């Protein structure tokens, strides 16, 4: 199928590349299908693109790229909802708010996106131990 996207124009999308968010994403409960698109020449940032709404695309990234001490513990409700059997079957990303200049960009560590690589189910979860607006630049300078 062809879809229009926020950052990549019209693309061809295979069904196997669609992630299913059973309950949508908080604030976007009607959006249940997304795909993850990469940027050419970039392996750090991706777009979580709605399959149905071309203007809805979130910049996401692996939080462990920036925040080495970041930890999440999935409770039974999440692992059950995603039918997640092993940690290695999962992928975690966080939504970034990208600002200009980039050092003012933040990551939402409080609400990571958890993906089950085996069945293409995904869910945004809420953690109480982290900030919704964690500066990315601060993490990059810690190394």
GROMACS .gro file of C-alpha atoms in nm:
model
  143
    1UNK     CA    1   0.000   0.000   0.000
    2UNK     CA    2   0.106   0.358  -0.052
    3UNK     CA    3   0.089   0.612   0.227
    4UNK     CA    4   0.169   0.981   0.259
    5UNK     CA    5   0.415   1.066   0.533
    6UNK     CA    6   0.518   1.375   0.726
    7UNK     CA    7   0.888   1.366   0.636
    8UNK     CA    8   0.930   1.120   0.348
    9UNK     CA    9   0.648   1.209   0.108
   10UNK     CA   10   0.464   0.917  -0.048
   11UNK     CA   11   0.611   0.575   0.027
   12UNK     CA   12   0.528   0.214  -0.046
   13UNK     CA   13   0.455   0.025   0.276
   14UNK     CA   14   0.433  -0.349   0.332
   15UNK     CA   15   0.189  -0.488   0.585
   16UNK     CA   16   0.480  -0.651   0.770
   17UNK     CA   17   0.622  -0.303   0.841
   18UNK     CA   18   0.316  -0.188   1.035
   19UNK     CA   19   0.327  -0.171   1.414
   20UNK     CA   20  -0.002  -0.215   1.595
   21UNK     CA   21  -0.077   0.000   1.899
   22UNK     CA   22  -0.394  -0.164   2.031
   23UNK     CA   23  -0.499   0.141   2.231
   24UNK     CA   24  -0.323   0.404   2.024
   25UNK     CA   25  -0.079   0.645   2.180
   26UNK     CA   26  -0.190   0.870   2.468
   27UNK     CA   27  -0.337   1.179   2.306
   28UNK     CA   28  -0.380   0.992   1.978
   29UNK     CA   29  -0.601   0.701   2.084
   30UNK     CA   30  -0.752   0.662   1.736
   31UNK     CA   31  -0.409   0.613   1.577
   32UNK     CA   32  -0.341   0.242   1.603
   33UNK     CA   33  -0.110   0.171   1.311
   34UNK     CA   34   0.236   0.316   1.268
   35UNK     CA   35   0.549   0.239   1.078
   36UNK     CA   36   0.907   0.324   1.170
   37UNK     CA   37   1.100   0.503   0.897
   38UNK     CA   38   1.469   0.579   0.891
   39UNK     CA   39   1.647   0.885   0.761
   40UNK     CA   40   1.906   0.824   0.494
   41UNK     CA   41   2.256   0.825   0.643
   42UNK     CA   42   2.127   0.839   1.002
   43UNK     CA   43   2.112   0.544   1.240
   44UNK     CA   44   2.012   0.734   1.554
   45UNK     CA   45   1.684   0.905   1.470
   46UNK     CA   46   1.373   0.752   1.318
   47UNK     CA   47   1.017   0.856   1.246
   48UNK     CA   48   0.721   0.682   1.404
   49UNK     CA   49   0.480   0.757   1.121
   50UNK     CA   50   0.105   0.711   1.143
   51UNK     CA   51  -0.021   0.490   0.861
   52UNK     CA   52  -0.352   0.679   0.845
   53UNK     CA   53  -0.262   1.042   0.919
   54UNK     CA   54   0.017   1.181   0.699
   55UNK     CA   55   0.087   1.479   0.925
   56UNK     CA   56   0.138   1.260   1.234
   57UNK     CA   57   0.501   1.155   1.266
   58UNK     CA   58   0.713   1.151   1.580
   59UNK     CA   59   1.091   1.163   1.587
   60UNK     CA   60   1.205   0.868   1.798
   61UNK     CA   61   1.535   0.726   1.910
   62UNK     CA   62   1.679   0.449   2.120
   63UNK     CA   63   1.706   0.608   2.467
   64UNK     CA   64   2.013   0.401   2.551
   65UNK     CA   65   2.203   0.592   2.279
   66UNK     CA   66   2.184   0.902   2.496
   67UNK     CA   67   2.108   0.786   2.849
   68UNK     CA   68   2.331   0.494   2.941
   69UNK     CA   69   2.182   0.463   3.290
   70UNK     CA   70   1.822   0.458   3.164
   71UNK     CA   71   1.630   0.155   3.284
   72UNK     CA   72   1.279   0.036   3.236
   73UNK     CA   73   1.107  -0.251   3.404
   74UNK     CA   74   0.801  -0.387   3.229
   75UNK     CA   75   0.522  -0.503   3.454
   76UNK     CA   76   0.313  -0.811   3.383
   77UNK     CA   77   0.028  -0.607   3.233
   78UNK     CA   78   0.261  -0.467   2.966
   79UNK     CA   79   0.432  -0.794   2.884
   80UNK     CA   80   0.089  -0.961   2.865
   81UNK     CA   81  -0.059  -0.685   2.645
   82UNK     CA   82   0.234  -0.714   2.405
   83UNK     CA   83   0.257  -1.095   2.438
   84UNK     CA   84   0.623  -1.034   2.508
   85UNK     CA   85   0.800  -1.354   2.612
   86UNK     CA   86   1.168  -1.253   2.619
   87UNK     CA   87   1.343  -0.919   2.669
   88UNK     CA   88   1.548  -0.977   2.354
   89UNK     CA   89   1.224  -0.975   2.152
   90UNK     CA   90   1.165  -0.614   2.246
   91UNK     CA   91   1.282  -0.277   2.121
   92UNK     CA   92   1.249   0.047   2.316
   93UNK     CA   93   1.237   0.398   2.175
   94UNK     CA   94   1.140   0.736   2.313
   95UNK     CA   95   0.977   1.032   2.144
   96UNK     CA   96   1.199   1.335   2.102
   97UNK     CA   97   1.098   1.696   2.084
   98UNK     CA   98   1.351   1.824   1.836
   99UNK     CA   99   1.431   2.192   1.867
  100UNK     CA  100   1.659   2.430   1.688
  101UNK     CA  101   1.936   2.442   1.794
  102UNK     CA  102   1.953   2.068   1.860
  103UNK     CA  103   2.105   2.107   2.208
  104UNK     CA  104   1.760   2.232   2.323
  105UNK     CA  105   1.595   1.905   2.217
  106UNK     CA  106   1.441   1.680   2.480
  107UNK     CA  107   1.352   1.313   2.514
  108UNK     CA  108   1.038   1.184   2.680
  109UNK     CA  109   1.192   0.925   2.910
  110UNK     CA  110   0.871   0.908   3.111
  111UNK     CA  111   0.673   0.745   2.828
  112UNK     CA  112   0.887   0.502   2.628
  113UNK     CA  113   0.752   0.308   2.334
  114UNK     CA  114   0.794  -0.068   2.371
  115UNK     CA  115   0.782  -0.284   2.059
  116UNK     CA  116   0.750  -0.661   2.036
  117UNK     CA  117   0.971  -0.755   1.743
  118UNK     CA  118   0.804  -1.094   1.709
  119UNK     CA  119   0.441  -0.994   1.665
  120UNK     CA  120   0.459  -0.622   1.572
  121UNK     CA  121   0.258  -0.513   1.876
  122UNK     CA  122   0.365  -0.191   2.044
  123UNK     CA  123   0.261   0.019   2.339
  124UNK     CA  124   0.357   0.347   2.500
  125UNK     CA  125   0.399   0.299   2.872
  126UNK     CA  126   0.426   0.549   3.154
  127UNK     CA  127   0.714   0.545   3.403
  128UNK     CA  128   0.705   0.763   3.712
  129UNK     CA  129   1.080   0.776   3.770
  130UNK     CA  130   1.175   0.979   3.465
  131UNK     CA  131   1.121   1.321   3.314
  132UNK     CA  132   0.898   1.395   3.019
  133UNK     CA  133   1.147   1.656   2.897
  134UNK     CA  134   1.497   1.523   2.957
  135UNK     CA  135   1.753   1.734   2.765
  136UNK     CA  136   1.932   1.521   2.508
  137UNK     CA  137   2.235   1.750   2.498
  138UNK     CA  138   2.298   1.699   2.870
  139UNK     CA  139   2.317   1.324   2.816
  140UNK     CA  140   2.550   1.363   2.520
  141UNK     CA  141   2.796   1.570   2.723
  142UNK     CA  142   2.813   1.318   3.009
  143UNK     CA  143   3.023   1.078   2.806
   0.00000   0.00000   0.00000
